[in-house]
XYZ file of C-alpha atoms in Angstrom:
617
model
C 31.714 13.006 -44.744
C 35.205 12.636 -43.386
C 35.447 10.248 -40.475
C 36.657 11.863 -37.221
C 40.298 11.316 -36.512
C 39.990 10.003 -32.959
C 37.590 7.132 -33.762
C 39.922 6.183 -36.660
C 42.852 5.908 -34.295
C 40.748 3.986 -31.786
C 39.573 1.605 -34.513
C 43.102 0.932 -35.763
C 44.305 0.435 -32.194
C 41.453 -1.974 -31.452
C 42.050 -4.107 -34.592
C 45.800 -4.052 -33.944
C 45.190 -5.075 -30.322
C 43.037 -7.977 -31.521
C 45.897 -9.056 -33.790
C 48.369 -9.017 -30.886
C 45.838 -10.908 -28.746
C 45.414 -13.503 -31.475
C 49.152 -14.059 -31.680
C 49.382 -14.471 -27.903
C 46.446 -16.895 -27.869
C 47.880 -19.014 -30.694
C 51.312 -19.166 -29.183
C 49.863 -20.102 -25.812
C 48.020 -23.056 -27.390
C 50.485 -24.992 -29.557
C 48.352 -28.098 -29.196
C 45.955 -26.525 -31.751
C 48.716 -26.583 -34.357
C 49.523 -30.189 -33.493
C 45.918 -31.274 -33.877
C 45.554 -29.368 -37.157
C 48.793 -30.988 -38.379
C 47.528 -34.471 -37.568
C 44.154 -33.700 -39.209
C 45.895 -32.520 -42.391
C 48.144 -35.568 -42.254
C 45.091 -37.850 -42.304
C 43.199 -35.772 -44.850
C 45.923 -35.499 -47.477
C 46.581 -38.423 -49.734
C 50.006 -38.140 -51.394
C 50.864 -39.828 -54.665
C 51.709 -43.475 -53.911
C 55.304 -44.684 -54.227
C 57.172 -47.932 -54.208
C 58.395 -48.463 -50.678
C 61.993 -49.503 -50.161
C 62.019 -50.391 -46.477
C 60.968 -53.806 -45.153
C 60.522 -55.276 -41.715
C 61.915 -58.469 -40.217
C 59.543 -58.463 -37.235
C 60.215 -60.051 -33.859
C 56.497 -60.415 -33.229
C 54.372 -62.114 -30.545
C 54.541 -65.461 -32.324
C 58.342 -65.347 -32.508
C 58.737 -64.533 -28.809
C 56.276 -67.195 -27.873
C 58.025 -69.808 -30.037
C 61.590 -69.067 -28.979
C 61.047 -68.406 -25.295
C 61.112 -64.605 -25.053
C 63.565 -61.834 -25.917
C 66.432 -63.403 -23.908
C 66.567 -66.334 -26.327
C 66.044 -64.449 -29.580
C 69.681 -64.011 -30.681
C 70.160 -67.544 -31.975
C 66.978 -67.565 -34.153
C 67.760 -64.033 -35.290
C 71.209 -65.206 -36.485
C 69.597 -67.912 -38.598
C 67.055 -65.455 -40.047
C 69.790 -62.938 -40.936
C 71.579 -65.597 -42.912
C 68.371 -66.111 -44.911
C 68.014 -62.337 -45.395
C 71.645 -61.923 -46.487
C 71.153 -64.594 -49.119
C 68.309 -62.583 -50.662
C 70.627 -59.588 -51.414
C 69.258 -56.634 -49.367
C 70.724 -53.135 -49.806
C 71.304 -52.744 -46.094
C 70.127 -54.291 -42.781
C 69.401 -52.035 -39.782
C 69.031 -53.819 -36.408
C 66.832 -51.881 -33.917
C 68.098 -53.779 -30.882
C 70.634 -52.573 -28.377
C 73.063 -55.486 -28.178
C 75.076 -54.074 -25.269
C 74.978 -57.132 -22.965
C 76.298 -60.612 -23.625
C 73.857 -63.556 -23.774
C 74.323 -67.289 -24.261
C 77.768 -67.667 -25.808
C 76.611 -70.033 -28.551
C 73.869 -67.609 -29.582
C 76.281 -64.627 -29.501
C 78.781 -66.523 -31.604
C 76.133 -67.398 -34.138
C 74.879 -63.803 -34.259
C 78.417 -62.527 -34.658
C 78.940 -64.809 -37.619
C 75.649 -63.738 -39.149
C 76.601 -60.063 -38.778
C 79.926 -60.780 -40.529
C 78.068 -61.976 -43.633
C 75.243 -59.394 -43.531
C 75.698 -56.694 -46.237
C 75.338 -53.039 -45.141
C 74.877 -53.847 -41.449
C 73.771 -50.890 -39.282
C 73.540 -51.485 -35.502
C 71.866 -49.404 -32.830
C 72.955 -47.295 -29.849
C 71.160 -45.028 -27.414
C 71.963 -42.380 -24.820
C 71.234 -43.411 -21.221
C 71.703 -41.969 -17.731
C 70.162 -38.690 -18.834
C 72.470 -38.411 -21.853
C 75.630 -38.998 -19.824
C 76.821 -42.076 -21.798
C 76.103 -44.116 -24.869
C 74.798 -47.638 -24.631
C 76.428 -49.308 -27.625
C 76.624 -52.849 -29.162
C 79.307 -55.185 -27.899
C 82.626 -54.749 -29.713
C 82.324 -58.299 -31.124
C 79.180 -57.192 -32.946
C 80.120 -53.556 -33.674
C 83.291 -54.551 -35.625
C 81.131 -56.106 -38.344
C 78.824 -53.072 -38.700
C 79.150 -50.534 -41.452
C 77.672 -47.941 -39.068
C 76.060 -47.500 -35.682
C 73.046 -45.199 -35.466
C 70.960 -43.880 -32.598
C 67.362 -45.063 -32.131
C 65.914 -41.991 -30.397
C 62.587 -40.603 -31.587
C 61.219 -37.201 -30.497
C 57.706 -37.523 -29.013
C 55.887 -34.234 -28.622
C 55.932 -33.180 -24.982
C 52.295 -32.140 -25.173
C 50.699 -35.362 -26.425
C 53.574 -37.896 -26.876
C 52.867 -38.268 -30.612
C 55.970 -39.013 -32.681
C 55.869 -36.483 -35.468
C 59.629 -36.028 -35.892
C 62.992 -37.559 -34.945
C 66.401 -35.946 -34.475
C 68.850 -36.922 -37.217
C 71.712 -36.554 -34.770
C 72.229 -37.021 -31.038
C 75.398 -36.370 -29.130
C 76.921 -36.002 -25.749
C 80.308 -34.733 -24.693
C 82.013 -37.927 -25.924
C 80.475 -38.873 -29.245
C 77.832 -38.044 -31.855
C 75.610 -40.508 -33.639
C 73.432 -40.080 -36.734
C 69.933 -41.541 -36.723
C 69.545 -45.205 -37.603
C 67.430 -44.378 -40.671
C 69.992 -41.798 -41.888
C 72.830 -44.302 -41.469
C 70.822 -46.935 -43.302
C 70.369 -44.483 -46.204
C 74.062 -43.657 -46.242
C 75.079 -47.320 -46.241
C 72.464 -48.348 -48.844
C 73.678 -45.540 -51.132
C 77.390 -46.046 -50.474
C 77.712 -42.335 -49.781
C 79.021 -39.985 -47.094
C 77.028 -37.557 -44.977
C 77.903 -33.942 -45.751
C 76.549 -31.335 -43.343
C 75.984 -27.613 -43.242
C 74.047 -25.484 -40.717
C 70.888 -25.621 -42.885
C 70.936 -29.198 -44.259
C 72.497 -32.627 -44.609
C 73.395 -34.264 -47.926
C 73.693 -38.027 -48.514
C 74.700 -38.641 -52.099
C 71.986 -36.950 -54.136
C 69.579 -36.604 -51.254
C 69.420 -33.169 -49.633
C 67.815 -33.283 -46.184
C 66.478 -29.942 -44.817
C 67.469 -30.194 -41.142
C 68.743 -26.997 -39.488
C 71.288 -27.376 -36.739
C 69.414 -24.746 -34.717
C 66.440 -27.101 -34.471
C 68.539 -30.040 -33.430
C 68.431 -31.493 -36.941
C 64.788 -32.472 -36.432
C 63.079 -34.142 -39.362
C 59.311 -34.571 -39.642
C 58.452 -38.160 -40.560
C 56.243 -38.656 -43.635
C 54.563 -41.894 -42.545
C 53.346 -44.242 -45.251
C 49.648 -43.446 -45.583
C 46.959 -46.086 -44.956
C 45.780 -45.710 -48.561
C 49.072 -47.351 -49.692
C 50.141 -50.970 -49.207
C 51.957 -51.240 -45.840
C 55.706 -51.832 -45.588
C 56.730 -55.379 -46.400
C 56.730 -57.369 -43.199
C 57.833 -60.905 -42.382
C 57.757 -62.389 -38.929
C 61.001 -63.973 -37.591
C 59.328 -67.258 -36.693
C 57.518 -67.411 -40.049
C 60.711 -66.713 -42.010
C 62.484 -69.622 -40.345
C 59.548 -71.838 -41.056
C 59.318 -70.673 -44.689
C 62.799 -69.711 -45.938
C 61.418 -68.818 -49.381
C 59.949 -65.630 -47.812
C 63.440 -64.179 -47.693
C 62.992 -63.229 -51.349
C 60.724 -60.425 -50.150
C 63.858 -58.657 -48.814
C 65.713 -58.603 -52.135
C 66.866 -55.085 -52.946
C 65.290 -53.711 -49.751
C 66.603 -51.943 -46.712
C 65.609 -54.352 -43.945
C 64.800 -53.076 -40.462
C 65.003 -55.763 -37.795
C 63.274 -55.144 -34.447
C 60.488 -55.795 -32.011
C 56.892 -55.451 -33.114
C 55.458 -57.201 -30.059
C 54.089 -54.299 -27.979
C 54.099 -56.244 -24.735
C 57.810 -57.037 -24.827
C 59.212 -53.596 -24.237
C 57.812 -50.037 -24.237
C 59.411 -49.110 -27.569
C 56.424 -47.440 -29.244
C 54.824 -44.074 -29.943
C 51.526 -42.784 -31.283
C 51.630 -41.206 -34.736
C 49.429 -38.712 -36.672
C 47.841 -41.720 -38.455
C 47.358 -43.653 -35.233
C 46.677 -41.267 -32.346
C 45.131 -44.145 -30.344
C 47.017 -47.182 -31.634
C 50.815 -47.069 -31.057
C 53.469 -47.833 -33.631
C 56.615 -49.741 -32.615
C 59.983 -48.019 -32.799
C 61.398 -50.208 -35.597
C 58.386 -49.214 -37.757
C 58.934 -45.524 -36.975
C 62.560 -45.806 -38.112
C 61.499 -47.596 -41.251
C 59.045 -44.782 -42.027
C 61.792 -42.240 -41.367
C 63.940 -44.068 -43.883
C 61.095 -43.831 -46.424
C 60.925 -40.118 -45.831
C 64.646 -39.806 -46.530
C 64.766 -42.148 -49.498
C 61.767 -40.597 -51.225
C 62.707 -37.039 -50.180
C 59.160 -36.397 -49.016
C 60.171 -33.797 -46.487
C 57.868 -31.612 -44.460
C 59.517 -28.377 -43.490
C 58.238 -25.546 -41.303
C 57.200 -22.299 -42.999
C 59.299 -19.372 -41.825
C 57.896 -17.362 -38.913
C 57.905 -14.162 -40.945
C 55.629 -15.766 -43.506
C 53.142 -16.866 -40.850
C 53.181 -13.476 -39.140
C 52.903 -11.640 -42.465
C 49.916 -13.722 -43.580
C 48.210 -13.226 -40.195
C 48.853 -9.461 -40.362
C 47.358 -9.333 -43.846
C 44.216 -11.128 -42.637
C 43.853 -8.650 -39.756
C 44.445 -5.695 -42.125
C 41.905 -7.088 -44.570
C 39.270 -7.448 -41.845
C 39.921 -3.904 -40.642
C 39.703 -2.395 -44.110
C 36.643 -4.436 -45.072
C 34.549 -3.214 -42.145
C 35.781 0.348 -42.387
C 35.567 0.880 -46.151
C 33.007 -1.520 -47.613
C 29.288 -1.695 -47.148
C 28.143 -3.913 -44.296
C 27.091 -6.931 -46.387
C 30.247 -6.641 -48.464
C 32.314 -6.486 -45.326
C 30.748 -9.663 -44.016
C 31.400 -11.425 -47.309
C 35.012 -10.273 -47.221
C 35.330 -11.530 -43.646
C 34.032 -14.915 -44.701
C 36.633 -14.982 -47.483
C 39.388 -14.093 -45.041
C 38.280 -16.824 -42.644
C 38.162 -19.311 -45.503
C 41.714 -18.316 -46.564
C 42.957 -18.661 -42.987
C 41.642 -22.248 -42.874
C 42.611 -23.299 -46.405
C 46.077 -21.851 -46.781
C 47.748 -24.049 -44.075
C 46.339 -27.152 -45.770
C 47.464 -26.031 -49.246
C 50.910 -25.450 -47.798
C 50.884 -28.900 -46.255
C 50.147 -30.534 -49.641
C 53.287 -28.776 -50.929
C 55.475 -29.999 -48.067
C 55.315 -26.815 -45.910
C 54.006 -26.901 -42.366
C 52.242 -23.591 -41.954
C 50.849 -22.639 -38.547
C 47.113 -23.155 -38.376
C 46.308 -21.427 -35.080
C 48.024 -18.086 -35.826
C 46.212 -17.046 -39.043
C 42.892 -18.526 -37.949
C 43.025 -16.713 -34.629
C 44.071 -13.477 -36.337
C 41.203 -13.706 -38.862
C 38.582 -14.539 -36.249
C 39.741 -12.037 -33.612
C 40.121 -9.188 -36.108
C 36.837 -9.878 -37.936
C 34.832 -10.105 -34.754
C 36.513 -6.978 -33.347
C 36.066 -4.958 -36.530
C 32.450 -6.145 -36.943
C 31.682 -5.306 -33.355
C 33.211 -1.850 -33.675
C 31.264 -1.089 -36.851
C 28.090 -2.410 -35.200
C 28.604 0.103 -32.423
C 29.311 2.822 -34.990
C 26.085 2.022 -36.860
C 24.210 1.990 -33.578
C 25.710 5.365 -32.688
C 24.719 6.784 -36.050
C 21.208 5.389 -35.626
C 20.879 6.961 -32.227
C 22.141 10.284 -33.685
C 19.576 10.043 -36.487
C 16.842 9.317 -33.928
C 17.994 12.286 -31.872
C 17.909 14.508 -34.965
C 14.395 13.273 -35.786
C 13.290 13.919 -32.226
C 14.877 17.363 -32.272
C 12.962 18.102 -35.527
C 9.685 17.059 -33.916
C 10.474 19.203 -30.910
C 11.105 22.110 -33.201
C 7.687 21.698 -34.758
C 6.055 21.563 -31.313
C 7.972 24.641 -30.259
C 6.957 26.570 -33.356
C 3.248 25.710 -32.923
C 3.263 26.601 -29.263
C 5.716 29.455 -28.623
C 4.879 31.334 -31.851
C 1.116 31.122 -31.595
C 0.766 34.387 -29.735
C 2.604 36.671 -32.173
C 0.997 34.904 -35.118
C -2.467 35.411 -33.648
C -1.789 39.076 -33.023
C -0.550 39.580 -36.589
C -3.466 37.647 -38.052
C -6.119 39.452 -36.015
C -4.686 42.886 -36.638
C -4.332 42.313 -40.365
C -7.959 41.116 -40.587
C -9.153 44.275 -38.827
C -7.174 46.423 -41.192
C -8.648 44.762 -44.266
C -12.275 44.388 -43.147
C -12.922 47.826 -41.547
C -12.282 51.366 -42.533
C -10.125 52.535 -39.696
C -8.806 55.977 -38.943
C -5.281 56.626 -40.144
C -3.943 56.820 -36.616
C -5.526 53.433 -35.716
C -4.178 51.859 -38.880
C -0.734 53.207 -38.040
C -0.894 51.726 -34.546
C -1.944 48.339 -35.975
C 0.817 48.445 -38.559
C 3.351 49.123 -35.811
C 1.927 46.188 -33.851
C 2.254 43.883 -36.866
C 5.797 45.124 -37.346
C 6.792 44.603 -33.703
C 5.145 41.156 -33.514
C 6.797 40.026 -36.725
C 10.181 41.152 -35.423
C 9.457 39.379 -32.187
C 8.556 36.244 -34.158
C 11.804 36.512 -36.127
C 13.791 36.861 -32.902
C 12.099 33.845 -31.372
C 12.929 31.734 -34.415
C 16.539 32.923 -34.390
C 16.849 32.267 -30.656
C 15.365 28.804 -30.896
C 17.509 27.781 -33.812
C 20.544 29.176 -32.015
C 19.755 27.045 -28.960
C 19.275 23.960 -31.132
C 22.614 24.490 -32.852
C 24.176 25.113 -29.504
C 22.867 21.865 -28.009
C 23.879 19.934 -31.137
C 27.452 21.243 -30.880
C 27.225 23.005 -34.242
C 28.288 26.385 -32.916
C 31.004 27.662 -30.686
C 30.582 30.457 -28.224
C 31.934 33.971 -28.006
C 31.833 36.640 -25.279
C 29.467 39.644 -25.127
C 29.151 41.895 -22.057
C 25.710 42.918 -20.789
C 24.042 43.869 -17.519
C 21.588 41.541 -15.762
C 19.574 44.571 -14.601
C 18.939 45.563 -18.223
C 17.734 42.046 -19.026
C 15.350 42.057 -16.057
C 13.890 45.459 -16.998
C 13.376 44.465 -20.606
C 11.612 41.240 -19.670
C 9.364 43.002 -17.125
C 8.377 45.549 -19.750
C 7.413 42.825 -22.242
C 5.609 40.677 -19.628
C 3.673 43.490 -17.951
C 0.717 43.459 -20.424
C 0.289 39.744 -19.925
C 0.297 40.223 -16.140
C -2.179 43.087 -16.229
C -4.752 40.983 -18.049
C -4.833 38.740 -14.943
C -4.431 41.717 -12.588
C -1.162 40.262 -11.303
C 1.320 42.658 -9.774
C 4.713 42.422 -11.433
C 7.510 43.701 -9.178
C 11.207 44.066 -10.106
C 13.887 44.340 -7.413
C 17.426 45.238 -8.469
C 19.675 44.851 -5.453
C 23.107 46.356 -5.631
C 25.288 47.131 -8.578
C 27.897 45.358 -10.684
C 25.522 42.784 -12.169
C 27.561 42.418 -15.347
C 27.461 39.127 -17.197
C 29.304 37.815 -20.213
C 27.399 35.747 -22.766
C 24.514 36.133 -25.190
C 21.978 38.744 -24.080
C 19.154 37.615 -26.399
C 19.439 33.992 -25.153
C 19.492 35.159 -21.537
C 16.548 37.500 -22.143
C 14.628 34.610 -23.615
C 15.335 32.483 -20.553
C 14.244 35.148 -18.047
C 11.160 36.082 -20.112
C 10.108 32.418 -20.208
C 10.312 32.158 -16.434
C 8.307 35.389 -16.048
C 5.530 34.345 -18.418
C 5.367 30.887 -16.777
C 5.042 32.530 -13.361
C 2.157 34.656 -14.638
C 0.529 31.728 -16.422
C 0.439 29.461 -13.399
C -0.540 32.157 -10.832
C -4.084 33.012 -9.787
C -5.509 36.447 -10.484
C -4.671 39.328 -8.140
C -1.428 37.795 -6.890
C 2.160 38.994 -7.136
C 5.185 37.885 -9.205
C 8.563 39.189 -8.103
C 11.760 39.145 -10.126
C 15.005 40.092 -8.458
C 18.664 40.399 -9.393
C 21.652 40.513 -7.037
C 25.319 39.623 -6.832
C 26.372 37.220 -4.113
C 29.610 35.286 -3.632
C 30.928 36.336 -7.050
C 27.794 35.068 -8.861
C 24.803 36.866 -10.259
C 21.427 35.474 -9.062
C 18.234 36.265 -11.003
C 15.144 34.907 -9.184
C 11.502 34.719 -10.338
C 9.077 34.029 -7.510
C 5.302 33.616 -7.800
C 2.271 32.768 -5.643
C 0.968 30.159 -8.035
C -0.098 26.498 -7.973
C 3.394 25.230 -7.118
C 5.148 22.020 -8.100
C 5.319 18.654 -6.250
C 8.813 17.837 -4.925
C 8.934 14.559 -6.918
C 8.294 16.447 -10.150
C 10.896 19.187 -9.699
C 13.685 16.967 -11.095
C 11.692 16.267 -14.234
C 10.351 19.702 -15.167
C 13.377 20.440 -17.385
C 12.776 17.350 -19.529
C 11.369 18.140 -22.942
C 7.589 17.747 -23.213
C 7.161 17.008 -19.531
C 4.097 18.588 -17.965
C 3.333 18.599 -14.293
C 0.058 17.241 -13.049
C -0.867 20.562 -11.443
C -0.317 22.400 -14.730
C -2.517 19.954 -16.608
C -5.256 20.247 -14.042
C -5.133 24.048 -14.238
C -5.795 24.037 -17.952
C -2.632 26.115 -18.540
C -0.332 23.253 -19.619
C 1.985 24.106 -22.516
C 4.170 21.820 -24.587
C 6.826 21.337 -21.894
C 9.598 22.770 -24.123
C 10.271 26.186 -22.670
C 11.980 25.091 -19.412
C 14.195 22.622 -21.296
C 15.425 25.468 -23.507
C 15.982 27.673 -20.409
C 18.085 24.948 -18.873
C 20.179 24.609 -22.061
C 20.811 28.360 -22.180
C 21.788 28.580 -18.529
C 24.018 25.510 -18.776
C 25.795 26.896 -21.806
C 26.452 30.039 -19.826
C 28.135 27.952 -17.123
C 25.259 28.458 -14.643
C 22.691 26.412 -12.790
C 18.984 26.662 -11.935
C 17.728 26.388 -8.388
C 14.070 25.522 -7.826
C 12.090 25.957 -4.645
C 8.433 25.024 -4.748
C 5.564 23.276 -3.003
C 1.966 22.611 -4.088
C -0.271 25.623 -3.331
C 2.644 27.735 -2.066
C 4.073 29.083 -5.293
C 7.497 28.566 -6.904
C 10.857 30.329 -7.077
C 13.235 29.709 -9.993
C 16.720 31.196 -9.513
C 19.303 31.486 -12.247
C 22.779 31.278 -10.734
C 25.308 32.616 -13.225
C 29.045 33.285 -13.048
C 30.029 36.930 -13.243
C 32.200 36.079 -16.249
C 31.087 33.486 -18.824
C 32.162 32.810 -22.399
C 29.118 32.005 -24.346
C 27.490 33.209 -27.540
C 25.807 31.781 -30.556
C 28.294 32.063 -33.401
C 28.865 29.761 -36.324
C 32.128 27.864 -36.584
C 34.663 29.808 -38.550
């Protein structure tokens, strides 16, 4: 069966809305992507490599031995002489030497810088980026380059995942210390374009639109750490300088208590890493070309849209268990694809596809659950309607069937005169036709209530309906010696609708009035036009109905207590059918009754209605 158009549109709109909501939720919570990035960083184990960077560490022992950072320049000069003798590729000093110190120490340091191969000194922006704090000219003149030492901690959690490869103010621009160390060690120049930087044979993906940010690929804990020699230890054991041969040496503070030059990293979210180590890891990222670049936004959005589309199609096209299996597959893909991308150097948003897969799957599953529930309720309603049909057939059709059966038995068992046989044959014929009309009327009402037919107009007079019903009901009333009185007041009682249905409704009210009235009483049926509406009232002097039960008498199978006590209780179907007929004609039923005082049922119908039982064209 073809699915209705409106629910299809609503379903598509709902799944599409869940996709938009997922995007909004993921963009509003970037911390989820950060946490997923750090988790993948710790989970993934890259192929090990031979590290090129080494650390000359100004550690706690060195500061304690030489009397603090103020007195470190003299010992550092002696250590640099030892390092230079080992033949490093370059030496990057992560100290801002902008202020003079003890002249003897500065002179010694200047001389050491003069003999240090590939010297790279440090600078930083201060005063909110207004000016550069640079090394003293006496030191800077011996440097092959001066690089900035700024990292880029995330504003949400202060974890250093990237650093800018360039920083500038209105006066000057500086490349990152690690990038300058690479350039000097390779003896190359930095060539730039909007999308990347190139240093010799190294192509660095760093778009100018992003501020030339580069994600740092930190050396994993599964590999040997970067070569590290403490300053105090090197001076005590000069032979350790051989560890720096052919290396790019980063000189800086590793004593965390000296200055606040540290950040947390994806590998150490609770233990900070000093700035000189971060720059050394950035150098390793550049030298090994182990870059992590962001996947384009269109790819993330496209993948998320495919997940939402897949969830929507699965729950609308597949069987329920197949749809749930497909949803599990989509959720697995949403979780696995970002990690697979990470292992290939692409940082793919985790929150966006996962949110899209979850939101769309839950929404689609919820919608289909409601659809299944609705179908189940419809099936239950159809089953109940079928049961009601059986009850109706056994109750309402008992009288004509009894007449047909009894008459046919008399005709077969006794030799009757021809005139009597003819009367009985006419009775059988009339009762069979009546039975056929009852079946047709009931089925018409059922189709009408189920919405399987649409209505057309047919003009008839309410007075004719009343007269026909009185004629049919009079024999039943006479058996109980009940007076049946018809009162037609006025003219112009025309109605528009289905005469047979309306006749059934009026006849049902009449027979009920006779059934629940004592012998030798009166039942009155009247018809009049008042305020543009036709009112057909049936009033009796019967047992009456309790006020609390009046609201329930039109429910199917409901029987009043008085009716049950009287022994005249039927199936409780007739009044529910009457209500359906009157409602479909655009009318209402008014009930006035009290126990022991009789009842009055009034059909209030518009003078013009558009109702009939007709199949859809």
